[in-house]
Tab-separated table of C-alpha atoms in Angstrom:
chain	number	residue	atom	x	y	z
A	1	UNK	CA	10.003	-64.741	-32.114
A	2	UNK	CA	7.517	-66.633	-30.326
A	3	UNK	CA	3.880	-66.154	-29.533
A	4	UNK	CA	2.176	-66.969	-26.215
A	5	UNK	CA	-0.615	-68.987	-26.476
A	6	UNK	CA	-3.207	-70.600	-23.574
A	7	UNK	CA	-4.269	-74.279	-24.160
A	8	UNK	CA	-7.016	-75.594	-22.621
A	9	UNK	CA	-6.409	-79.240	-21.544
A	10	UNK	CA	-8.823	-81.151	-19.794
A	11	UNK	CA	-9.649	-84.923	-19.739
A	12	UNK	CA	-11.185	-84.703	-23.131
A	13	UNK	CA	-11.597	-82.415	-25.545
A	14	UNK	CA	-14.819	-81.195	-27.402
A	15	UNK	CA	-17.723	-81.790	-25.227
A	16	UNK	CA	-15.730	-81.668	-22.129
A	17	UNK	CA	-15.709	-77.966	-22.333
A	18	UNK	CA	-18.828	-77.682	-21.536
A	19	UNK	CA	-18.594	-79.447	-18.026
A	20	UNK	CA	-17.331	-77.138	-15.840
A	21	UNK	CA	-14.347	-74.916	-15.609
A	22	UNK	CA	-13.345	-76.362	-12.103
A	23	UNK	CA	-11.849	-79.062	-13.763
A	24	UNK	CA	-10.124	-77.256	-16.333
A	25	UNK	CA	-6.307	-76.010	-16.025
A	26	UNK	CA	-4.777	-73.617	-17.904
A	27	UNK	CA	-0.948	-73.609	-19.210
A	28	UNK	CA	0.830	-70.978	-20.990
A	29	UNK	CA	3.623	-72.222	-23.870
A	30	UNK	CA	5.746	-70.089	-26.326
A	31	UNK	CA	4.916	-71.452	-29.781
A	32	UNK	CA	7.024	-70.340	-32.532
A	33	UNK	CA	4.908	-67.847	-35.251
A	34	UNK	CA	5.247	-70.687	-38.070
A	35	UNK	CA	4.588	-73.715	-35.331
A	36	UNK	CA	2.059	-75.896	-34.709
A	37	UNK	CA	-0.319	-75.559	-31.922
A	38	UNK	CA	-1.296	-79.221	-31.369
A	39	UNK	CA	2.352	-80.428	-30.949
A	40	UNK	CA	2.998	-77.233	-28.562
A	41	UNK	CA	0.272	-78.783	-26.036
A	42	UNK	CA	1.762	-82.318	-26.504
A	43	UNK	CA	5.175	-80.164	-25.027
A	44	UNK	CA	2.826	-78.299	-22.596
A	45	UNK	CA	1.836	-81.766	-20.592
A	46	UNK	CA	5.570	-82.336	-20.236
A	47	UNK	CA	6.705	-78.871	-18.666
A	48	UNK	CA	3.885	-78.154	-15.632
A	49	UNK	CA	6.368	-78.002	-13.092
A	50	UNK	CA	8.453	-75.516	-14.878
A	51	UNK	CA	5.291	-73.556	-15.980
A	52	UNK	CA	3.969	-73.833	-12.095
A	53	UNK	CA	6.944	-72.285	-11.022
A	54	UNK	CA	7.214	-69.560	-13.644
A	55	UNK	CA	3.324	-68.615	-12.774
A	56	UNK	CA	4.556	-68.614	-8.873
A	57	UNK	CA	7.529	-66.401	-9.994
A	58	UNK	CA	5.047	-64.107	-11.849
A	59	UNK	CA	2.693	-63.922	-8.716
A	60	UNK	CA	5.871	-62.948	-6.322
A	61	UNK	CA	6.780	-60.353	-8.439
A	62	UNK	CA	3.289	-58.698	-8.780
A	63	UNK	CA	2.961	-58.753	-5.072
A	64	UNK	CA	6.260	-56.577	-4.744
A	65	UNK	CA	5.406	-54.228	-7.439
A	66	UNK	CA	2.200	-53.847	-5.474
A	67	UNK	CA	3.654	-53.321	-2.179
A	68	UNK	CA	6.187	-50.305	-4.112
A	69	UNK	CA	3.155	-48.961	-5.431
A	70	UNK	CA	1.438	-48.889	-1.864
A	71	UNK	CA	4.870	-47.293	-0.427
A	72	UNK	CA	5.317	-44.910	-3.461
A	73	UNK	CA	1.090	-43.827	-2.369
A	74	UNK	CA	2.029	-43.513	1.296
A	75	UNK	CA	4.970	-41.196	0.656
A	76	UNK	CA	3.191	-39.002	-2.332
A	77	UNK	CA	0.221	-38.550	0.592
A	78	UNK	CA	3.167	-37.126	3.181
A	79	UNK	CA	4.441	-34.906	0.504
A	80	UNK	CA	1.074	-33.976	-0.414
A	81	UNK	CA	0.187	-33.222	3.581
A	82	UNK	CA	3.796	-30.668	3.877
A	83	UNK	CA	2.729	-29.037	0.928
A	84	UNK	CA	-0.329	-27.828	2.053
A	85	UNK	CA	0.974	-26.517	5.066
A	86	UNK	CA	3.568	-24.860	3.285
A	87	UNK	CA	0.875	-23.051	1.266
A	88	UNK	CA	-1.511	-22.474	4.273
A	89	UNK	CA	1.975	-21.135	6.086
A	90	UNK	CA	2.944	-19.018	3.429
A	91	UNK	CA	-0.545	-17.392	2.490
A	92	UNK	CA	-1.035	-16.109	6.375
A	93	UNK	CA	2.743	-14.921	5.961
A	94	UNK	CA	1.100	-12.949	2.944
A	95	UNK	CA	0.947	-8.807	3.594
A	96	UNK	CA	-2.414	-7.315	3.512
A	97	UNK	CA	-3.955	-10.991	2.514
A	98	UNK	CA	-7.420	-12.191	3.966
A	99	UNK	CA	-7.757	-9.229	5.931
A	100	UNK	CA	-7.633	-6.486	3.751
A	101	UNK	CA	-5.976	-2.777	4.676
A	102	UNK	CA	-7.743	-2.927	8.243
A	103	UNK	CA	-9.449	-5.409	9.909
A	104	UNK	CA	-11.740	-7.296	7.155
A	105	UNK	CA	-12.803	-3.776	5.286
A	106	UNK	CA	-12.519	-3.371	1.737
A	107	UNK	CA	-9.308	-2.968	0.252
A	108	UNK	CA	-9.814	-0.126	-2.358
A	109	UNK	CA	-6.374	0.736	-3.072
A	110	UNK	CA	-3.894	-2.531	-2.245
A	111	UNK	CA	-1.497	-2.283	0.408
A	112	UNK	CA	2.057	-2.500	1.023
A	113	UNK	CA	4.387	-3.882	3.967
A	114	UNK	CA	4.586	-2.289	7.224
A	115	UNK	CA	7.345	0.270	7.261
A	116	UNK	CA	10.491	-1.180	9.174
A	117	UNK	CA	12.148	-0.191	12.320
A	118	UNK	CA	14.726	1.671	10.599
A	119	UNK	CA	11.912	3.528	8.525
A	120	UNK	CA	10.131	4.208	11.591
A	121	UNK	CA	13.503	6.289	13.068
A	122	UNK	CA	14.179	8.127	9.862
A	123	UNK	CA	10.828	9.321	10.256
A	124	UNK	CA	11.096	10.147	14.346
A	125	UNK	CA	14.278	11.977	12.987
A	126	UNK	CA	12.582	13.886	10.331
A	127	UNK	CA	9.581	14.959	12.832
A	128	UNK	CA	12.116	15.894	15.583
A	129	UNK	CA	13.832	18.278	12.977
A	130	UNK	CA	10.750	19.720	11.958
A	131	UNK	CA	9.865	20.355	15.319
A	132	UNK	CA	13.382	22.211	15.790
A	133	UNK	CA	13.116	24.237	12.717
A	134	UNK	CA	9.308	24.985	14.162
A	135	UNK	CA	10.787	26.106	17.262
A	136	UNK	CA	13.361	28.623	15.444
A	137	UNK	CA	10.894	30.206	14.004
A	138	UNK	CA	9.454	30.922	17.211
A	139	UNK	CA	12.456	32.443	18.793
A	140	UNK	CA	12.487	34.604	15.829
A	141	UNK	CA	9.096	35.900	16.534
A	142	UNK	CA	9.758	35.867	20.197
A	143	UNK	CA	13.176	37.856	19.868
A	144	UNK	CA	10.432	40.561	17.589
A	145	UNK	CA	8.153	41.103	20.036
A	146	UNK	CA	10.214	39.958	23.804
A	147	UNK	CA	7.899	38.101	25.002
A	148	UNK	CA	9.226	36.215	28.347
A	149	UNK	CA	6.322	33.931	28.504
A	150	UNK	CA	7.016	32.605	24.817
A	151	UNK	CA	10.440	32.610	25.808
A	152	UNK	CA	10.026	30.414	28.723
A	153	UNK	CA	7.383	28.013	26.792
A	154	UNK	CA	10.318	27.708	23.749
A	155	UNK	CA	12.908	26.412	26.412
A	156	UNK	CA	10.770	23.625	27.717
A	157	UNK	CA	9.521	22.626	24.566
A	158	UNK	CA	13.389	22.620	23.486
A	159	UNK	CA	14.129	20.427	26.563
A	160	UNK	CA	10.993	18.037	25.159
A	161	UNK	CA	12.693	17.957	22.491
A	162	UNK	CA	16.355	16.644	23.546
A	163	UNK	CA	14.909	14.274	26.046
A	164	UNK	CA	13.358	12.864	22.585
A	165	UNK	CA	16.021	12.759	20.838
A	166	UNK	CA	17.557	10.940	23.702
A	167	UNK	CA	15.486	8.004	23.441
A	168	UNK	CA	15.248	7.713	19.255
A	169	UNK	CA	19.159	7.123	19.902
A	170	UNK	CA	18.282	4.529	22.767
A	171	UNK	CA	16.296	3.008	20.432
A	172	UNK	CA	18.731	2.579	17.892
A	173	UNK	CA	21.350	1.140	19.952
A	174	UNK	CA	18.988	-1.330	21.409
A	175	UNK	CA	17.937	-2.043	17.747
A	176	UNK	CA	21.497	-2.509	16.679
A	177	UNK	CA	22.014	-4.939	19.894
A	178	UNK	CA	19.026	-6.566	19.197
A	179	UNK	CA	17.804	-6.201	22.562
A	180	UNK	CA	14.429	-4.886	22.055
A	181	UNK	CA	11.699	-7.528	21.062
A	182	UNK	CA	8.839	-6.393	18.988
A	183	UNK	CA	6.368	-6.012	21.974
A	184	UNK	CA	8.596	-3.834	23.271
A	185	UNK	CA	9.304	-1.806	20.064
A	186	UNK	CA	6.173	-1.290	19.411
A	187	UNK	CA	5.469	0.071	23.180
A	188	UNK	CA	8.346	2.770	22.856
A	189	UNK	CA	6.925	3.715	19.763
A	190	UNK	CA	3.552	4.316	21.207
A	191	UNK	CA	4.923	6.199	23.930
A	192	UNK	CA	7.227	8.266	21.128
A	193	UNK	CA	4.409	8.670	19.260
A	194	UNK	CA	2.388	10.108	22.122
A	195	UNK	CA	4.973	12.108	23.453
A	196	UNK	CA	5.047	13.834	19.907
A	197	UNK	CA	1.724	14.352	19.621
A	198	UNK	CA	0.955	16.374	22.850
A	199	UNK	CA	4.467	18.354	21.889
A	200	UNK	CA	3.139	19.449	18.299
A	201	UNK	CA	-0.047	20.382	20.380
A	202	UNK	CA	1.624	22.788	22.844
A	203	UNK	CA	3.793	24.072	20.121
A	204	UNK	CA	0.810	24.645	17.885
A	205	UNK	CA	-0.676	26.630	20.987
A	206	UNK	CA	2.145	28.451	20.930
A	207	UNK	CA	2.020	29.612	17.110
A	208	UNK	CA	-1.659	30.660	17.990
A	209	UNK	CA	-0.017	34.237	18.866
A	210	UNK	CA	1.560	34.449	15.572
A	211	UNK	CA	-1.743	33.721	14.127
A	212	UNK	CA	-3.217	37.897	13.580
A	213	UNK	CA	-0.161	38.854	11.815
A	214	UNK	CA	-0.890	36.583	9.290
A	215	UNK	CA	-2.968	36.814	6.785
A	216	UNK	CA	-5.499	33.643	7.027
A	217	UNK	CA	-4.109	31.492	4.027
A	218	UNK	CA	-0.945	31.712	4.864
A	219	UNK	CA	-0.262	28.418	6.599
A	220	UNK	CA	0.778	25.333	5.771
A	221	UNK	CA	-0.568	21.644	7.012
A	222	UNK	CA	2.684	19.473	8.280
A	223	UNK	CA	2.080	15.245	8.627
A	224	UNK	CA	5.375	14.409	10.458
A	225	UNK	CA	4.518	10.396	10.592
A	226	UNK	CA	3.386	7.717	8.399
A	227	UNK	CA	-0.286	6.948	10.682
A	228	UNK	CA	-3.801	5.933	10.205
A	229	UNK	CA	-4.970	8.935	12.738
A	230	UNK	CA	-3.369	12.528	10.999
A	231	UNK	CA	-5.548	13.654	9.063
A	232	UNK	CA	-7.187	17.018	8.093
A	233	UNK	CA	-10.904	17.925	6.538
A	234	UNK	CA	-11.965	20.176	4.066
A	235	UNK	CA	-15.093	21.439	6.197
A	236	UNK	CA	-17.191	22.023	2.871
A	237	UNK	CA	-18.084	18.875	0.071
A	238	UNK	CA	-17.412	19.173	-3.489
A	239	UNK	CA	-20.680	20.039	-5.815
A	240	UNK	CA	-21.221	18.167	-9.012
A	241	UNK	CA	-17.824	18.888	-11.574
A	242	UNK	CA	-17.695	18.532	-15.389
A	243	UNK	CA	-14.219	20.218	-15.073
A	244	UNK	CA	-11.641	21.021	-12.346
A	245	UNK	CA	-8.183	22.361	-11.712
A	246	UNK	CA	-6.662	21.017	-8.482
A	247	UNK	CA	-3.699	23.192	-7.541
A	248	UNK	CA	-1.370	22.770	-4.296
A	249	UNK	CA	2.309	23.626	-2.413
A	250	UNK	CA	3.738	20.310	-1.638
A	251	UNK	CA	6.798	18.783	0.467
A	252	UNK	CA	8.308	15.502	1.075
A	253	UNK	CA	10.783	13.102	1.156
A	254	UNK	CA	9.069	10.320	1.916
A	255	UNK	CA	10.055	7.171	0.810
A	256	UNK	CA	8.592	4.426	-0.718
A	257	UNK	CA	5.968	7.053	-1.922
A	258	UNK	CA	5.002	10.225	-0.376
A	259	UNK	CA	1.452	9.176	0.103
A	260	UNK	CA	-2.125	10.227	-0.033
A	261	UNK	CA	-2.300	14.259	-0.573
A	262	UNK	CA	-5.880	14.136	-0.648
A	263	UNK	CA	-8.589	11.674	-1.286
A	264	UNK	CA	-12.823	12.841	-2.184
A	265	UNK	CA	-14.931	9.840	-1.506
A	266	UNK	CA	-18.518	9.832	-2.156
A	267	UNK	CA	-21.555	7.155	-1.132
A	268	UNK	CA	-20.695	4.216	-2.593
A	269	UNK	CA	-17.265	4.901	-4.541
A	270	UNK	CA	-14.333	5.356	-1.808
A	271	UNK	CA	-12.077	6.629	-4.839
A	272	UNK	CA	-14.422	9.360	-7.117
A	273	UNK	CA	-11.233	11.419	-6.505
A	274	UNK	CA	-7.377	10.486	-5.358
A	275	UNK	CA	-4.394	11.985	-5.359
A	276	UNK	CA	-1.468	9.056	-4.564
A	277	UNK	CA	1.815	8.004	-4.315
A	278	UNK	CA	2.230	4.579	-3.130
A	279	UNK	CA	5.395	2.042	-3.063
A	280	UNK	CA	7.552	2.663	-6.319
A	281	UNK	CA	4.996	4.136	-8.751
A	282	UNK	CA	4.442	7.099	-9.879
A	283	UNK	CA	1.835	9.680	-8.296
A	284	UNK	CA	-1.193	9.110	-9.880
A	285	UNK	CA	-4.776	10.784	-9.984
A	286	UNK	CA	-7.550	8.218	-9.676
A	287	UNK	CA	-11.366	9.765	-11.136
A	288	UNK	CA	-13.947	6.972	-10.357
A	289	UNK	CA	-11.496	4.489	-9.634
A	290	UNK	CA	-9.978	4.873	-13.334
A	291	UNK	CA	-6.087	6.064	-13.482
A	292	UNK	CA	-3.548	8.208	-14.920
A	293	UNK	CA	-0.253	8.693	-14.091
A	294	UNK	CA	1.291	12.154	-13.256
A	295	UNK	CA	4.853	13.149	-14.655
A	296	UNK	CA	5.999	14.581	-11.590
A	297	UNK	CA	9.160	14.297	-9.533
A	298	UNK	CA	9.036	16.219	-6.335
A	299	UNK	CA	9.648	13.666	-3.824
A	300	UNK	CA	13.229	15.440	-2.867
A	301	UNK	CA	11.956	17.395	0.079
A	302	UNK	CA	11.986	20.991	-1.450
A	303	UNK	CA	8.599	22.758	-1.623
A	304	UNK	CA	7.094	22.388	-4.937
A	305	UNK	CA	3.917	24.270	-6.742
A	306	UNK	CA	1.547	21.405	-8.746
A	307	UNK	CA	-1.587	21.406	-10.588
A	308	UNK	CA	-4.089	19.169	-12.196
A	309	UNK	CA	-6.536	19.995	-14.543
A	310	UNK	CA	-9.521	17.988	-16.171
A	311	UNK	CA	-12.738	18.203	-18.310
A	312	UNK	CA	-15.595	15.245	-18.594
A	313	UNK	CA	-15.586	16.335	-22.138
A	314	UNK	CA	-12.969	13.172	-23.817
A	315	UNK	CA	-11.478	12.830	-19.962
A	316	UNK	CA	-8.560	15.315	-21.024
A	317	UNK	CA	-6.391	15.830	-18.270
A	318	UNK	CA	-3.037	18.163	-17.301
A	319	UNK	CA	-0.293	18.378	-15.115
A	320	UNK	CA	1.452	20.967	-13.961
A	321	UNK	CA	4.948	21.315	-12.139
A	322	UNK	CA	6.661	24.404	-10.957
A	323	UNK	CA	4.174	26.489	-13.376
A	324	UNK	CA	5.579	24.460	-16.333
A	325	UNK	CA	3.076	21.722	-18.003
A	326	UNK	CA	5.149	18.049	-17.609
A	327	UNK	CA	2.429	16.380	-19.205
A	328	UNK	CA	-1.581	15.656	-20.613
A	329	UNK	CA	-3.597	12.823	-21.886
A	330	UNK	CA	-7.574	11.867	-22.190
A	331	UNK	CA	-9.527	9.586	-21.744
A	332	UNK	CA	-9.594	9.339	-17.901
A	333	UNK	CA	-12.942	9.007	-16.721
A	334	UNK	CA	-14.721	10.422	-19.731
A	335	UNK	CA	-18.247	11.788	-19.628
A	336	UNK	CA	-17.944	10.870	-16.009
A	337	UNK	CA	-19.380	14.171	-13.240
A	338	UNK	CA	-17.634	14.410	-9.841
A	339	UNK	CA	-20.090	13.482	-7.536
A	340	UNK	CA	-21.245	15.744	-5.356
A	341	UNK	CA	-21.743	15.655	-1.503
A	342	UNK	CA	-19.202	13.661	-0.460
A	343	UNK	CA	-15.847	13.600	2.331
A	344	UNK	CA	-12.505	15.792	1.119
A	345	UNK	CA	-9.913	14.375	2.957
A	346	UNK	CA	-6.169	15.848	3.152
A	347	UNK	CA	-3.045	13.629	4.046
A	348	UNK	CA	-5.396	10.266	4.002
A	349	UNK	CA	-6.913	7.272	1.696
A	350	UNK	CA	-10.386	6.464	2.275
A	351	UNK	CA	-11.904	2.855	2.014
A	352	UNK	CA	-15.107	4.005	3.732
A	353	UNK	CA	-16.591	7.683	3.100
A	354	UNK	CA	-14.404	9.299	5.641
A	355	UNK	CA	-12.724	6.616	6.883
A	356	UNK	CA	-10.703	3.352	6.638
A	357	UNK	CA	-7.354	4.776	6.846
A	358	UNK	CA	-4.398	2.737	6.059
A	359	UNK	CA	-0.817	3.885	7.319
A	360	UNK	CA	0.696	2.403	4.477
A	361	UNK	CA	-1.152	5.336	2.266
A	362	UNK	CA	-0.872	7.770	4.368
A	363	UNK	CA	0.739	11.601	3.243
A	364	UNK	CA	4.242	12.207	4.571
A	365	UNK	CA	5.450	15.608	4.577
A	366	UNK	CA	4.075	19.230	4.405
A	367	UNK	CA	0.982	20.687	2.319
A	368	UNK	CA	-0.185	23.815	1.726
A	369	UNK	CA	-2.305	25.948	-0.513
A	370	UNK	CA	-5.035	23.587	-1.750
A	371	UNK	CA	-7.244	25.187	-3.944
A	372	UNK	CA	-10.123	23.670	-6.064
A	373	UNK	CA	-11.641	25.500	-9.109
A	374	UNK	CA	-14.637	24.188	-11.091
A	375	UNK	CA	-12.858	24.876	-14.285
A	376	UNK	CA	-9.932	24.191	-16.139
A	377	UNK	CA	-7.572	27.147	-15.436
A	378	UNK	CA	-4.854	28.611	-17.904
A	379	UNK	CA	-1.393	28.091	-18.201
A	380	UNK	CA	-0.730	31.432	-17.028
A	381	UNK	CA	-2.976	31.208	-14.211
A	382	UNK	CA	-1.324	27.877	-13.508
A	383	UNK	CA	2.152	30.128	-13.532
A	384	UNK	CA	1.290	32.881	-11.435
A	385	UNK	CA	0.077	30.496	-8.577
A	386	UNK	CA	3.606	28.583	-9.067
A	387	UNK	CA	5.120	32.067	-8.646
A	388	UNK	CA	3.211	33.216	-5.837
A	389	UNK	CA	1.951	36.084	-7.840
A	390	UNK	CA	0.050	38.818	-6.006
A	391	UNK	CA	-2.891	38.557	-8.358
A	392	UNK	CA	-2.918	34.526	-8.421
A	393	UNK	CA	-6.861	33.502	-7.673
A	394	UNK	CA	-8.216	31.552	-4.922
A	395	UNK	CA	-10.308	28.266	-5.375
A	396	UNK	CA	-13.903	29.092	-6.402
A	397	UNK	CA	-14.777	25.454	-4.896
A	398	UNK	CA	-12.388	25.362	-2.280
A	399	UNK	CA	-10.067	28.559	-0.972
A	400	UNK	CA	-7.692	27.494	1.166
A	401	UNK	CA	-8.267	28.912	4.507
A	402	UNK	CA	-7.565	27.934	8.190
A	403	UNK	CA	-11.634	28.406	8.764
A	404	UNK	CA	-12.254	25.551	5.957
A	405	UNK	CA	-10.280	23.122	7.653
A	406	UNK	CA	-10.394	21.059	10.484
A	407	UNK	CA	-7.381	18.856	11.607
A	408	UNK	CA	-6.870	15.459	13.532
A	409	UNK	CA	-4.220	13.650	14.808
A	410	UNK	CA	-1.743	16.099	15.839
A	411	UNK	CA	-1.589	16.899	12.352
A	412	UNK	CA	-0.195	20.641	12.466
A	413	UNK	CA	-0.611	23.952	11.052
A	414	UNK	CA	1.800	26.672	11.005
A	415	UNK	CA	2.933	29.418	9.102
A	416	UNK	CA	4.148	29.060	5.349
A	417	UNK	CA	7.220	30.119	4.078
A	418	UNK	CA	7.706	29.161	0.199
A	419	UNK	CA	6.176	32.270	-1.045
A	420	UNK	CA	8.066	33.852	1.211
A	421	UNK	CA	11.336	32.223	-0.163
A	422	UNK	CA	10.275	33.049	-3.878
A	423	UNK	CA	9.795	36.823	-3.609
């Protein structure tokens, strides 16, 4: 065991300390614990050398510890450098980041990756059938009443439709061959998309002759695409609620999440009122942006009959499936009026009052009946709308009517047939 210790030996001790340090060298000796110091510097004189070339040992090996450090610096700054272009890399690779749901609006409601190519032809399938099942019906109303000009209009729109169906299945092979780059992809599906959209047109010209043996609820609102531009309007605003009952026909398949049914903004809050299924959760009813979330599982494409009722009163809320209640709760939104004068939108989100649509949130499927009471209703008048009773009321706040409703989009009405089914 042996202790360090500096001597100081100069040309004379005592009052030679006190001359200078320039003349002064300093040696470091081991001295045992239990040794004595003075004999230890009578050693020290005899061992500079060695001690020179220890200290010049010690310098040499602080130098290279310094240079590792400096190397060890240089390569944690590289690392550092990659990082951060990783994470600026990966954050503009982020969905729906920085830019919100469109453009740099607010983002009210999230938002979820763009639908994939395969998505996008499932969905061109799903219109074109709708279209064909559209276009039965016609010949069945044609073959009632022999009309040669709706004949004629039927077999054109029929060839429209092949010639589509034609180039969904070009698509898909040059999908599968991966032959068609994105800028192209996204060109055929604008011209798809248009092509559609001027066909549902002429075929909804076409239904116009069915429309005065109707009688004027009887329709139904079909959104064949996932867009940000189909869309339909409730004409009149919603006055100031302390209780509702929301009640409507509904159809999809949709997947992930059928969508936006309907959405009420007012000035100021985009989401006083929401009906939505987005991604994987559950449909849920949003009342001044606060949420519950609805027991319902319809999303199998068969028509079915639902209903939401609420009161200010403790926020109690109900839902309704098929006539049956699947489930209730409260506090959503308690003590909190619906807002009156505001935007009722059907088959879109809003971020802005009337606006800001996001394709991601958009309604997928078919709608129908949308009534809007200013009470809560019963759950027998909740059944005999399910059943399509004869003596099953009309909204007090909102009927549904093809004179309340304006539509956008090549969104498309025609006539609805799951009463019809029913009785």
């Amino acid at each position: 065991r042996l202790l360090p210790l500096l001597l100081l030996l100069g040309p004379a001790l005592g009052p030679a300390l006190g001359q200078g340090l320039g003349q002064t060298r300093f040696i470091c000796t081991s001295v045992p614990l239990d040794g004595d110091v003075c004999a230890a510097s009578a050693l020290g004189t005899g061992s500079a050398e060695e001690l020179k070339g220890t200290v010049l040992q010690l310098r040499e090996t602080v130098l290279q510890q310094k240079e590792t450090i400096m190397n060890q610096k240089e390569t944690i700054r590289e690392l550092t450098a990659k990082l951060g272009r990783c994470e600026s890399q990966s954050v503009l690779e982020l969905p729906g980041e920085g830019k919100g749901r469109k453009g740099f609006s607010k983002n009210t409601m999230g938002d979820l990756s763009r639908p994939a190519a395969a998505e996008t032809l499932s969905q061109l399938g799903q219109t074109l059938q709708s279209l064909k099942t559209r276009l039965e019906n016609l010949e069945q109303f044609s073959r009632m009443n022999s009309s040669s000009q709706t004949n004629n209009l039927k077999d054109i729109l029929q060839n429209k439709i092949d010639d589509l169906e034609k180039q969904v299945l070009s698509r898909v092979n040059s999908l599968e061959e991966g032959k068609l780059s994105p800028r192209n992809e996204s060109e055929e599906r604008g011209k798809i998309e248009s092509t559609l959209t001027s066909l549902h047109q002429r075929i909804s010209d076409l239904e116009k002759g069915q429309k005065d043996n109707r009688p004027p609820d009887r329709f139904q609102l079909t959104f064949p695409l996932r867009t940000n531009y189909m869309y339909a309007k409730v004409k009149k605003s919603l006055p100031e609620m302390y209780a509702f009952s929301i009640c409507m026909w509904i159809k999809s398949s949709a997947s992930p999440g059928m969508g936006t049914p309907f959405s009420y903004a007012v000035p100021g809050q985009a989401n006083e009122l929401v009906l939505i299924e987005w991604g994987n959760n559950p449909m849920e009813i949003l009342i001044n942006d606060k949420v519950a979330k609805l027991p319902f599982a319809i999303n199998d494409g068969k028509w079915h009959h639902i209903c939401v009722t609420w009161t200010t009163r403790d926020g109690v809320w109900e839902a309704y499936q098929d006539g049956t209640q699947t489930g209730n709760g409260e506090n959503l939104a308690p003590y909190h009026p619906i807002k009156p004068q505001g935007v009722l939108v059907l088959g879109q989100e809003q971020d802005t009052l009337g606006g800001g649509f996001d394709a991601t949130q958009a309604f997928v499927g078919e709608l129908a009946h949308f009534n809007v009471w200013d009470r809560k209703l019963s759950p027998g008048e909740v059944y005999g709308l399910a059943t399509c009773s004869s003596k099953a009321l009309a909204g007090n706040v909102i009927a549904w009517a093809e004179a309340n409703i304006d539509i956008y989009g090549g969104a498309t009405k025609w006539t609805f047939e799951a009463c019809r089914q029913l009785n």
